[in-house]
mmCIF file of C-alpha atoms in Angstrom:
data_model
loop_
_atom_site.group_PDB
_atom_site.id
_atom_site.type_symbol
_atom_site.label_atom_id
_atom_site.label_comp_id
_atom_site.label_asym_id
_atom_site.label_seq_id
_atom_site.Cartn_x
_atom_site.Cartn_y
_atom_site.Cartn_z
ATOM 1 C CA UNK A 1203 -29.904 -39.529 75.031
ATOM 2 C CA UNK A 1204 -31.103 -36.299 73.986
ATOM 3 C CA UNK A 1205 -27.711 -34.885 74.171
ATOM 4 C CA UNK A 1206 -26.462 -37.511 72.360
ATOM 5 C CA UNK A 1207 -29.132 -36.842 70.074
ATOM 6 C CA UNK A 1208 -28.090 -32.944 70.055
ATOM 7 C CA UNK A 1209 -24.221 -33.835 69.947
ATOM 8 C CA UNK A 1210 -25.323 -36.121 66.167
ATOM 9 C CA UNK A 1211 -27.324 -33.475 64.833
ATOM 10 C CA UNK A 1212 -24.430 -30.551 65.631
ATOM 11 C CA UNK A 1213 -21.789 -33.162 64.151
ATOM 12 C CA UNK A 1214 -24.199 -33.454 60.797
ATOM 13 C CA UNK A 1215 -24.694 -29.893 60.533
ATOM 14 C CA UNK A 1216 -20.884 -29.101 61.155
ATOM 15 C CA UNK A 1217 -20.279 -31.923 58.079
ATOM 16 C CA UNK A 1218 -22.876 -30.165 56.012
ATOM 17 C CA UNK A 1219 -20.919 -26.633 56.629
ATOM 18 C CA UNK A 1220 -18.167 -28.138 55.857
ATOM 19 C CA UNK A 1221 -19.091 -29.823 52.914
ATOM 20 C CA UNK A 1222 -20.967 -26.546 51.673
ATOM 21 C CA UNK A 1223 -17.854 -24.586 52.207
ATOM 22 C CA UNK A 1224 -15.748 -26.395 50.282
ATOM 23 C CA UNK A 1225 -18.063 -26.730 47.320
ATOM 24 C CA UNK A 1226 -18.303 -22.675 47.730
ATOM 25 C CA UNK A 1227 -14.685 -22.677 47.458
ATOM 26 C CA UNK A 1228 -14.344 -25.264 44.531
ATOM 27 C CA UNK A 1229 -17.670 -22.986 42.631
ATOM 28 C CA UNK A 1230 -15.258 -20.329 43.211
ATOM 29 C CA UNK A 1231 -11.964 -21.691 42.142
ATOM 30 C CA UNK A 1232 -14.011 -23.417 39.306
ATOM 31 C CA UNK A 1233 -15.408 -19.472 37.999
ATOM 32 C CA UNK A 1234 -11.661 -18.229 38.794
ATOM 33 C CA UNK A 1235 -10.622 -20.611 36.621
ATOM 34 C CA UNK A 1236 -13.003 -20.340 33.596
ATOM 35 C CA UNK A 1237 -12.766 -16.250 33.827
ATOM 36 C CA UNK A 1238 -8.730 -16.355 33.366
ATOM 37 C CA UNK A 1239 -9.721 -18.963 30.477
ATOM 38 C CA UNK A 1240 -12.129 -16.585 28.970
ATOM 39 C CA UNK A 1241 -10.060 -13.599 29.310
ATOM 40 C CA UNK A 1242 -6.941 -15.471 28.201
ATOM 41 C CA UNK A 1243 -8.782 -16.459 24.711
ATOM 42 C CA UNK A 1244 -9.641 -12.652 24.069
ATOM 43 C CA UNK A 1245 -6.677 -11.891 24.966
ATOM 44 C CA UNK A 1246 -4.977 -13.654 22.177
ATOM 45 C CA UNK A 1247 -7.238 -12.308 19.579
ATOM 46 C CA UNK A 1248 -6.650 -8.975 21.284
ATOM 47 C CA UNK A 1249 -2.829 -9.130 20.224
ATOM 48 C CA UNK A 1250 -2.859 -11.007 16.652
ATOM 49 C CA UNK A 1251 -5.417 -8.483 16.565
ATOM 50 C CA UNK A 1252 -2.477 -5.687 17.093
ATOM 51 C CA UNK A 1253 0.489 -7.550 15.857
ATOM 52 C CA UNK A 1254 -1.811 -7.483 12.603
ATOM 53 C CA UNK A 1255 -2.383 -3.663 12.802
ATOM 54 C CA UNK A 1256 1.011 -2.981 13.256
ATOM 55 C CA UNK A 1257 1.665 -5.303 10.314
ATOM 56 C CA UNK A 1258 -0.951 -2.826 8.074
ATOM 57 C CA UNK A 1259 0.612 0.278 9.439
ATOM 58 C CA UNK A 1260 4.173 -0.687 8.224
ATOM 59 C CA UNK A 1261 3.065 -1.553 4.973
ATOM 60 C CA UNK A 1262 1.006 1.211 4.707
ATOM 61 C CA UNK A 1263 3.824 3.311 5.324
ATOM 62 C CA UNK A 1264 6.139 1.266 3.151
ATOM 63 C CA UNK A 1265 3.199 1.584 0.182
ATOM 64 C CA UNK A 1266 3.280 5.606 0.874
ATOM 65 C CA UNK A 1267 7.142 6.136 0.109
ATOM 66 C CA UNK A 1268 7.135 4.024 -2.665
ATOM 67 C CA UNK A 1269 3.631 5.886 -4.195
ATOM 68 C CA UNK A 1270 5.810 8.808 -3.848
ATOM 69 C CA UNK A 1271 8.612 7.726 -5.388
ATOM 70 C CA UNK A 1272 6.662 6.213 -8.062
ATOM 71 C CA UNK A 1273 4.887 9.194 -8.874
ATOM 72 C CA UNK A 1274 8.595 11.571 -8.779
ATOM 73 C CA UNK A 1275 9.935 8.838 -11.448
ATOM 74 C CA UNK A 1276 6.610 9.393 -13.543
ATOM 75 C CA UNK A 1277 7.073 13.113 -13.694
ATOM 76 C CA UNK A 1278 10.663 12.547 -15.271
ATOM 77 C CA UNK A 1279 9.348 10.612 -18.033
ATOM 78 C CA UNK A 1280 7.064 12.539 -18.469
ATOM 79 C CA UNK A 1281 9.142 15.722 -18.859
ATOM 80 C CA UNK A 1282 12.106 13.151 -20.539
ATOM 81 C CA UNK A 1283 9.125 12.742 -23.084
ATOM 82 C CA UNK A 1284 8.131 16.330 -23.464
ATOM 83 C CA UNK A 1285 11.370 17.591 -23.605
ATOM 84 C CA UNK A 1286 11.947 14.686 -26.381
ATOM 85 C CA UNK A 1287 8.931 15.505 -28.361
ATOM 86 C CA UNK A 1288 9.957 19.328 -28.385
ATOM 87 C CA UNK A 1289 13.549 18.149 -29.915
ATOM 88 C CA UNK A 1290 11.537 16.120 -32.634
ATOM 89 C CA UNK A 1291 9.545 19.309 -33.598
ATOM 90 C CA UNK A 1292 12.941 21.495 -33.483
ATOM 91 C CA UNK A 1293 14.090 19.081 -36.065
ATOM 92 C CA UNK A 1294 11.138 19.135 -38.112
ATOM 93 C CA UNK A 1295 11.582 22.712 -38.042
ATOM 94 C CA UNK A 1296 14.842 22.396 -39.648
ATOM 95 C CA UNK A 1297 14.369 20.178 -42.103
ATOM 96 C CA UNK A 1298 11.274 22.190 -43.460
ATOM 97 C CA UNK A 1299 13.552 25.335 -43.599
ATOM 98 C CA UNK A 1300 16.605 23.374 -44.868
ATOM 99 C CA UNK A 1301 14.108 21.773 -47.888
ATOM 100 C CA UNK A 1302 12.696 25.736 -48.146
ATOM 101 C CA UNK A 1303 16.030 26.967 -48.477
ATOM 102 C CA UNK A 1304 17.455 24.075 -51.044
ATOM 103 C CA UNK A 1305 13.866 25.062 -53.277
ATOM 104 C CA UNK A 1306 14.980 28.689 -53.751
ATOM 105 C CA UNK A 1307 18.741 27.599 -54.329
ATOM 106 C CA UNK A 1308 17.488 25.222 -57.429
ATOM 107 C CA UNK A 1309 15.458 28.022 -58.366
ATOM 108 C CA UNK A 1310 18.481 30.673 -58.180
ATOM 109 C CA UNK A 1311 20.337 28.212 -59.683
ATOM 110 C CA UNK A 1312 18.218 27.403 -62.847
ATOM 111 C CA UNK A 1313 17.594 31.587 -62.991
ATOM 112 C CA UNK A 1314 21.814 31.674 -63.294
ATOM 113 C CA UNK A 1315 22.304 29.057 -65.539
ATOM 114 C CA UNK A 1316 19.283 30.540 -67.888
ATOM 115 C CA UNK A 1317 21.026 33.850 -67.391
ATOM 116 C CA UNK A 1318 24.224 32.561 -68.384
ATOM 117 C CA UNK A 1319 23.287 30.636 -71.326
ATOM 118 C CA UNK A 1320 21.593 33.438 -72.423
ATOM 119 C CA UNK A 1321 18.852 33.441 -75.036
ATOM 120 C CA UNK A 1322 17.433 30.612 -76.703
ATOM 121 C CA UNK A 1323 18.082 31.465 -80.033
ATOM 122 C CA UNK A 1324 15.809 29.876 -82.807
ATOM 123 C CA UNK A 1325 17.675 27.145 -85.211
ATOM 124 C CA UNK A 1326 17.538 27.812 -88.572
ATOM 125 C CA UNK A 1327 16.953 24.482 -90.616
#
């Protein structure tokens, strides 16, 4: 009886191994499981994280060349402008001298045609 007794109890405590092992293995695959599910979430943020930076760094890059450009096409105008606001000044130039120049011809003029009328000469009445 008492090795039946002995037999039992080795037979319980073999189940309870058994049992306890495979709940260590199930705890386990259980953590395995909910790790790769952890690491699999961050990894997602992880790369719309760097799909997104790569996004910014092409349109950064995209924003630089056309700054550039933008800022060559403003210098033309502005020189297009200078250069345009020089050409109106030339022409003021020349019509101030061209209106100085038509002032002494009337006044040549009037001196020639007093000259050659000569004196005014009184009327007698």
């Amino acid at each position: 009886m008492l090795s039946r007794l002995l037999k039992e109890h080795q037979a319980k405590q073999n189940e309870r191994k058994e049992l306890q092992e495979r709940r260590r293995r199930e705890a386990i695959a259980a953590a395995t499981c909910l790790t790769e599910a952890l690491v699999d979430h961050l990894n997602v943020g992880v790369a719309q994280a760097y799909v997104n930076q790569r996004k910014l760094d092409h349109e950064v890059k995209t924003l630089q060349v056309q700054a550039s450009q933008f800022a060559k096409q403003t210098a033309q105008w502005i020189n297009m402008v200078e250069n345009f606001n020089q050409a109106l000044k030339e022409i003021g130039d020349v019509e101030n001298w061209a209106r100085s120049i038509e002032m002494d011809m009337r006044t040549i003029a009037t001196a020639l045609e007093y000259v050659h009328k000569g004196p005014v000469q009184p009327t007698s009445s």
